[in-house]
mmCIF file with all atom_site columns, C-alpha atoms in Angstrom:
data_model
loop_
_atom_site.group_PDB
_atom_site.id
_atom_site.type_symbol
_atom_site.label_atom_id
_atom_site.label_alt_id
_atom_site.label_comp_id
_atom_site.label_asym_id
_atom_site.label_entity_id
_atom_site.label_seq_id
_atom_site.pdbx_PDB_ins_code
_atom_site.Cartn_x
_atom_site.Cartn_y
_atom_site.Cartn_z
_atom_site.occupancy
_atom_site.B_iso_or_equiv
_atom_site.pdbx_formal_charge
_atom_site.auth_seq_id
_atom_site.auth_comp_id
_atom_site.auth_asym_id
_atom_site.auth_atom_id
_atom_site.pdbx_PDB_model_num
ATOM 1   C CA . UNK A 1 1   ? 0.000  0.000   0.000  1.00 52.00 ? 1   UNK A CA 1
ATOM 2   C CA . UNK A 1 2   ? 1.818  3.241   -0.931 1.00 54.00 ? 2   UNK A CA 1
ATOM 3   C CA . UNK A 1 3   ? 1.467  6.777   1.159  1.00 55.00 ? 3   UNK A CA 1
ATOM 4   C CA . UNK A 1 4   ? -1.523 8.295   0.376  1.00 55.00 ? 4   UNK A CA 1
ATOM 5   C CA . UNK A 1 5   ? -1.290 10.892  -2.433 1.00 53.00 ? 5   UNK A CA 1
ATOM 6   C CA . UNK A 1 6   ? -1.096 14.688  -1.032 1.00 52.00 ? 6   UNK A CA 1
ATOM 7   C CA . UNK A 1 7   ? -2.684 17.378  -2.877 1.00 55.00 ? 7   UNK A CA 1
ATOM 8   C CA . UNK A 1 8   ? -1.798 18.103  -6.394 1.00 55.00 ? 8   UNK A CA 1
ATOM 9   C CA . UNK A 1 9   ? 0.763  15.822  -8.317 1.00 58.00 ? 9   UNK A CA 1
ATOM 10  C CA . UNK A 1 10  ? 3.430  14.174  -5.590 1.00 64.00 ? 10  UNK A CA 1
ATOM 11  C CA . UNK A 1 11  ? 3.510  11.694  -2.755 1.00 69.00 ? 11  UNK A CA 1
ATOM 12  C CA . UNK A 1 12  ? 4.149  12.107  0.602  1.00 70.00 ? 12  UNK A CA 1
ATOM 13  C CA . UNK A 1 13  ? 7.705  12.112  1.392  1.00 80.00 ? 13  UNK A CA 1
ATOM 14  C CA . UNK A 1 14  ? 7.201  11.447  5.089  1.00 84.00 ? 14  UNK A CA 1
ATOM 15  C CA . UNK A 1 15  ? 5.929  8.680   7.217  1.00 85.00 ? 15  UNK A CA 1
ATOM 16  C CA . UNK A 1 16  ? 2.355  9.034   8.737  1.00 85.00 ? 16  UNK A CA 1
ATOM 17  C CA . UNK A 1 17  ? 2.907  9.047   12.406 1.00 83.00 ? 17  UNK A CA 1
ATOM 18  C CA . UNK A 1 18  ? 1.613  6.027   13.111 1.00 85.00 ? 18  UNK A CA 1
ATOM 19  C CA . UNK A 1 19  ? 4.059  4.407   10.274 1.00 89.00 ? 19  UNK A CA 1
ATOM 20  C CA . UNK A 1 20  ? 7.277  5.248   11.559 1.00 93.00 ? 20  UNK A CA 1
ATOM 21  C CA . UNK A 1 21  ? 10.210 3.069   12.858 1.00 95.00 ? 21  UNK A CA 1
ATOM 22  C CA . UNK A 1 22  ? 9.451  2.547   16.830 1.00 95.00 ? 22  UNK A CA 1
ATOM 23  C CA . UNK A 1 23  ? 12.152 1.647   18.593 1.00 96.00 ? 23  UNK A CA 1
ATOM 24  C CA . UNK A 1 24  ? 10.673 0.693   21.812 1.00 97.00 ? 24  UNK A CA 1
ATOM 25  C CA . UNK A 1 25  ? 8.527  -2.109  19.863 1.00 96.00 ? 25  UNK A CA 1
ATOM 26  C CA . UNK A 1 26  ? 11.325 -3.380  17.940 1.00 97.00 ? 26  UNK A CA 1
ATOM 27  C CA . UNK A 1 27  ? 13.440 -3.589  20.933 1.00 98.00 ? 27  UNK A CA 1
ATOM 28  C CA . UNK A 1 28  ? 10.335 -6.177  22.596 1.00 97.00 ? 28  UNK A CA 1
ATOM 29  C CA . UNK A 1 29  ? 10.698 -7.890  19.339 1.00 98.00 ? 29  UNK A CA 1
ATOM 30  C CA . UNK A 1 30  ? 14.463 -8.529  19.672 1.00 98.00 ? 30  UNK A CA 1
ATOM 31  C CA . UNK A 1 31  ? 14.191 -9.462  23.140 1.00 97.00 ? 31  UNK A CA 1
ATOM 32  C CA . UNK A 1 32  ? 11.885 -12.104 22.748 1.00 98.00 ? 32  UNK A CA 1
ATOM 33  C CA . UNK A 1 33  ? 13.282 -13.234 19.879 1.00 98.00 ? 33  UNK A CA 1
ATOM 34  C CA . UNK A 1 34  ? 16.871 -14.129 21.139 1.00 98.00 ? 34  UNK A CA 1
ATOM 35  C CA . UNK A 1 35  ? 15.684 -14.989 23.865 1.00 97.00 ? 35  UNK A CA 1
ATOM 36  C CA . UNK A 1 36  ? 12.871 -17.672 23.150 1.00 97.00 ? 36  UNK A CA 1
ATOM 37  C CA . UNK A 1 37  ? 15.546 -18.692 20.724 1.00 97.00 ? 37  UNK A CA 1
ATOM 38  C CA . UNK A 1 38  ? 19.349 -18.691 23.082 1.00 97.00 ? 38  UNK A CA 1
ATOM 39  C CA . UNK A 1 39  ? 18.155 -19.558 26.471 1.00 95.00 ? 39  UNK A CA 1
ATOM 40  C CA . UNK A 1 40  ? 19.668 -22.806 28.038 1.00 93.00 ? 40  UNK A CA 1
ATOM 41  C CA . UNK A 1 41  ? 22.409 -22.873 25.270 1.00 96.00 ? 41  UNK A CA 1
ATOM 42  C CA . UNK A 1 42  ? 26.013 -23.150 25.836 1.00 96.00 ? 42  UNK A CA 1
ATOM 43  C CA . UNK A 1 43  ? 28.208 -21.251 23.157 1.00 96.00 ? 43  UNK A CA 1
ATOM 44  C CA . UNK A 1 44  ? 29.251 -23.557 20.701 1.00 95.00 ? 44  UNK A CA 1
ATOM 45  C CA . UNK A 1 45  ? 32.034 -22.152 17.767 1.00 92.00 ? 45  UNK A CA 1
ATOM 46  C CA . UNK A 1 46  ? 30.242 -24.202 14.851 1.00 92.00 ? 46  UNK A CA 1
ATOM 47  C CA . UNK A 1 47  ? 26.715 -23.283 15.779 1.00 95.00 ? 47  UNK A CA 1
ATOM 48  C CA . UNK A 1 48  ? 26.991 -20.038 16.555 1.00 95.00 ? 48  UNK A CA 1
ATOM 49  C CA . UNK A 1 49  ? 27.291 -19.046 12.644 1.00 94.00 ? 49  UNK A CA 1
ATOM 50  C CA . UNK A 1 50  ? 23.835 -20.578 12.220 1.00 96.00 ? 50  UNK A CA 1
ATOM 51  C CA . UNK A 1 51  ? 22.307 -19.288 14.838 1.00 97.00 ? 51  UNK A CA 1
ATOM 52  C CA . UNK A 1 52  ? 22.682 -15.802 13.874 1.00 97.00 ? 52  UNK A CA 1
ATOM 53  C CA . UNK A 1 53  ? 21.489 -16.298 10.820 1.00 97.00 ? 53  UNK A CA 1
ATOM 54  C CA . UNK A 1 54  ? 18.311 -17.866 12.159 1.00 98.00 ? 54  UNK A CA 1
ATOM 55  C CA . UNK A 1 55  ? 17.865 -15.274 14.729 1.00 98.00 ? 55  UNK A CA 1
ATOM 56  C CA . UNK A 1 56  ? 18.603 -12.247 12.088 1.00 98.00 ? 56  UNK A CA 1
ATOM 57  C CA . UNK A 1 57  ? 15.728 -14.380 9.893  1.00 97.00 ? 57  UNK A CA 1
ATOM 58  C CA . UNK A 1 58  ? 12.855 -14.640 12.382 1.00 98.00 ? 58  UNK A CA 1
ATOM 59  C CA . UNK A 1 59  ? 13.563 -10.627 13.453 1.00 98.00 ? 59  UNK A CA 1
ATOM 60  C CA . UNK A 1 60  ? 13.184 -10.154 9.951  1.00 96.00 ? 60  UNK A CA 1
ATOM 61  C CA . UNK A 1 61  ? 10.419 -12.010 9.358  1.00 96.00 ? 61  UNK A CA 1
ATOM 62  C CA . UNK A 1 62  ? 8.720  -9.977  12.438 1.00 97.00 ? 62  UNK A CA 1
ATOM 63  C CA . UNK A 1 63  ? 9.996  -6.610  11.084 1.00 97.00 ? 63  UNK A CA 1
ATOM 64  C CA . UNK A 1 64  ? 7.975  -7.275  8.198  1.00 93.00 ? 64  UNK A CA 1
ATOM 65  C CA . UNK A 1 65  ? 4.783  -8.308  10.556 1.00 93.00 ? 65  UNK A CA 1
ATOM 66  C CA . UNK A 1 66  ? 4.760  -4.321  11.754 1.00 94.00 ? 66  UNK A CA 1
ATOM 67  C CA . UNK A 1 67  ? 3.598  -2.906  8.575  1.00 91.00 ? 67  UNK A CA 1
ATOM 68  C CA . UNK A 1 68  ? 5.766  -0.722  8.178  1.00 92.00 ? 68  UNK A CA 1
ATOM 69  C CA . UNK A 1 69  ? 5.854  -1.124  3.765  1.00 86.00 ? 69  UNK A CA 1
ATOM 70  C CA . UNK A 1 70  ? 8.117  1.755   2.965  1.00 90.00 ? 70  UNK A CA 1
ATOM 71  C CA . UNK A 1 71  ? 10.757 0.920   5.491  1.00 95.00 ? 71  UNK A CA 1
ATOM 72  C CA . UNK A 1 72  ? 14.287 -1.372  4.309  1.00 95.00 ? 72  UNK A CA 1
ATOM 73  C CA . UNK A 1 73  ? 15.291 -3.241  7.280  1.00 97.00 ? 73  UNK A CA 1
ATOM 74  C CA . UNK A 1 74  ? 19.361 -4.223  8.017  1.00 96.00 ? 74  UNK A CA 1
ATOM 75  C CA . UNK A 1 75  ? 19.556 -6.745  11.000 1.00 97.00 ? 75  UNK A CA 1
ATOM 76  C CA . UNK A 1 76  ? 22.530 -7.406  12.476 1.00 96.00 ? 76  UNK A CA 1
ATOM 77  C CA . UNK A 1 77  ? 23.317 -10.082 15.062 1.00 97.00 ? 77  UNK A CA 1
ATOM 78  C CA . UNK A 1 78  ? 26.926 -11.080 16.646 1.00 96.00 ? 78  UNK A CA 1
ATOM 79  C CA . UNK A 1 79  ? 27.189 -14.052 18.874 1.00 96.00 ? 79  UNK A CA 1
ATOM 80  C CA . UNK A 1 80  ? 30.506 -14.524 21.420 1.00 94.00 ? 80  UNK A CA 1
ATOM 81  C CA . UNK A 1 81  ? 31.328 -16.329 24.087 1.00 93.00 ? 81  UNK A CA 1
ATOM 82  C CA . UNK A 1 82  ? 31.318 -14.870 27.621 1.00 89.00 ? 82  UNK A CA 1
ATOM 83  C CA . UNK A 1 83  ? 34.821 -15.130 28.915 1.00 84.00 ? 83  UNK A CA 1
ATOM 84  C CA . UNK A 1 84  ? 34.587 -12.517 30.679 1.00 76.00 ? 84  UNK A CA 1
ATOM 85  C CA . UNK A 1 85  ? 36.617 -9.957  28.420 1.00 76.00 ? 85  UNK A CA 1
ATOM 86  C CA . UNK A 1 86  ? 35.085 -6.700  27.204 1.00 79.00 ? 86  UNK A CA 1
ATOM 87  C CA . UNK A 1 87  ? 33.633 -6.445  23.632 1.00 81.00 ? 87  UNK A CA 1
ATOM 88  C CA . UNK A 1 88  ? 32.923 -3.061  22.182 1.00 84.00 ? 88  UNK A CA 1
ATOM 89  C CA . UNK A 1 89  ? 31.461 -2.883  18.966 1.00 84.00 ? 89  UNK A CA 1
ATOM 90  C CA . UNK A 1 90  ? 30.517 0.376   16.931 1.00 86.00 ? 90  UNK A CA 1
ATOM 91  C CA . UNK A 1 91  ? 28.737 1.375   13.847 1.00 86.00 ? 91  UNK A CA 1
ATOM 92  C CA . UNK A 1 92  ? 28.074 4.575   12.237 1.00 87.00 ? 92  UNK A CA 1
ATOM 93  C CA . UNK A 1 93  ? 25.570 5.429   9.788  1.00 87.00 ? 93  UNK A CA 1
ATOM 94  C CA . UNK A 1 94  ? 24.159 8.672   7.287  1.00 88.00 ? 94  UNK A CA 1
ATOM 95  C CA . UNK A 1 95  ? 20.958 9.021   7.678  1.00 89.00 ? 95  UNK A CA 1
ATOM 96  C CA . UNK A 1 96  ? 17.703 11.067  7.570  1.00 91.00 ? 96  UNK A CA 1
ATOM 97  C CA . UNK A 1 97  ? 17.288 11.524  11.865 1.00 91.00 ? 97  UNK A CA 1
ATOM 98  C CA . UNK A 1 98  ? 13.221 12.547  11.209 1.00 91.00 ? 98  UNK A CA 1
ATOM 99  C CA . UNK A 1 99  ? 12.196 9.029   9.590  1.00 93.00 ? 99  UNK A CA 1
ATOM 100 C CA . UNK A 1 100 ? 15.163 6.605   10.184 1.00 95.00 ? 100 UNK A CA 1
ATOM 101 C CA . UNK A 1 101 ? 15.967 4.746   13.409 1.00 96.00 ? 101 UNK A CA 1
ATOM 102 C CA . UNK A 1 102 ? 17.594 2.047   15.217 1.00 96.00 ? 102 UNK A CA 1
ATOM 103 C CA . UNK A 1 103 ? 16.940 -0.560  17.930 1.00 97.00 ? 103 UNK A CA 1
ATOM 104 C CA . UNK A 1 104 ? 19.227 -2.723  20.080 1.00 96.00 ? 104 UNK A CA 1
ATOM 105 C CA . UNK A 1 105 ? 19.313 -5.827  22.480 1.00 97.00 ? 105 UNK A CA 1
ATOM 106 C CA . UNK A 1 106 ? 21.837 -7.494  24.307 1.00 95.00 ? 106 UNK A CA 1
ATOM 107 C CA . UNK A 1 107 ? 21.129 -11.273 25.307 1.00 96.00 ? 107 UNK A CA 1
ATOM 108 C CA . UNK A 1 108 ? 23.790 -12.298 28.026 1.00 94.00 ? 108 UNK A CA 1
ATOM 109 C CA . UNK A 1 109 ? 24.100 -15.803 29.453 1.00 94.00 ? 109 UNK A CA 1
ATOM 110 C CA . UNK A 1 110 ? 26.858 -17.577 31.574 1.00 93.00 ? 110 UNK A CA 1
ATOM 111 C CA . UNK A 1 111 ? 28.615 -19.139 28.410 1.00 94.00 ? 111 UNK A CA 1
ATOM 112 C CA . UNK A 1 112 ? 27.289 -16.248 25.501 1.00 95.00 ? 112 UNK A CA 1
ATOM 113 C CA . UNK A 1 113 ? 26.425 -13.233 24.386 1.00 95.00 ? 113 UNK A CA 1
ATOM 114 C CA . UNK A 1 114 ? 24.413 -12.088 21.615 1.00 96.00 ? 114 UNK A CA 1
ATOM 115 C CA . UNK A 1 115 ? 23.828 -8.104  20.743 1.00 96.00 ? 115 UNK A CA 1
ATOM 116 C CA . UNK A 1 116 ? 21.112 -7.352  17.787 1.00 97.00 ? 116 UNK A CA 1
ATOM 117 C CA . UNK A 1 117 ? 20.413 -4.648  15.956 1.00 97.00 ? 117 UNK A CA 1
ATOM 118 C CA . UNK A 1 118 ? 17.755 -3.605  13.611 1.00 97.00 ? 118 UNK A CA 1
ATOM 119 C CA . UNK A 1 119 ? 17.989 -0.107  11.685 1.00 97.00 ? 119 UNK A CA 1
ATOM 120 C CA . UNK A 1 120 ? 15.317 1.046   10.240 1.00 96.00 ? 120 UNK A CA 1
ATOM 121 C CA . UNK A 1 121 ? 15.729 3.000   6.818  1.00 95.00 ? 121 UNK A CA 1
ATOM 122 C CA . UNK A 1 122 ? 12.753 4.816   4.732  1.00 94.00 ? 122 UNK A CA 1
ATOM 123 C CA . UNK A 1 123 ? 12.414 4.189   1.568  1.00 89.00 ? 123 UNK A CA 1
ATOM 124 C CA . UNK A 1 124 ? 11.875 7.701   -0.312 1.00 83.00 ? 124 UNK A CA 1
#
């Protein structure tokens, strides 16, 4: 469904309010996500690979659930093993701050850890 047409010949270049990346729901969605999906498991090097993928899958998969049709979604999910060193990770993007956003999680067990992120970009 595309943004309704405004007056004269053009399209809205601007999410409706109620169409625009929330960060506080995509956050729940992460958080359930990794952690219906790591809890109980013990870091394992071979599986880890896999499970990322699957995770960054099924947050897709509920990204798309939220309706939100003129959004392009990058997920990103990194999986370590707690060893009780630090781990600092960055990223750094151009963006438009009035329609684009970001949401994080960090899952943290005895054995792993597991920090998503989902950014949220609008599609003009």
């Amino acid at each position: 469904e595309w943004p309704q047409m405004a007056e004269g010949n053009g399209y809205m270049i601007r999410p409706n309010f109620n169409k625009k990346f929330r960060p506080l729901a995509v956050q729940e969605i992460l958080h359930e996500v990794v952690g219906a999906f790591l809890s109980g498991k013990q870091y394992n090097t071979t599986e880890a690979q896999a499970w990322t993928k699957e995770i960054s899958d099924e947050i897709r998969l509920r990204m798309k659930g939220l309706g939100l049709d003129r959004y392009k979604f990058v997920v990103h999910c990194v999986i370590g093993e707690q060893r009780g060193a630090g781990v600092k990770i960055a990223s750094r993007c151009l963006w438009d701050s009035d329609t684009d956003n970001f949401a994080q999680d960090t899952f943290i067990s005895d054995s792993l850890f597991c920090l998503t992120t989902v950014y949220g970009i609008y599609y003009y």
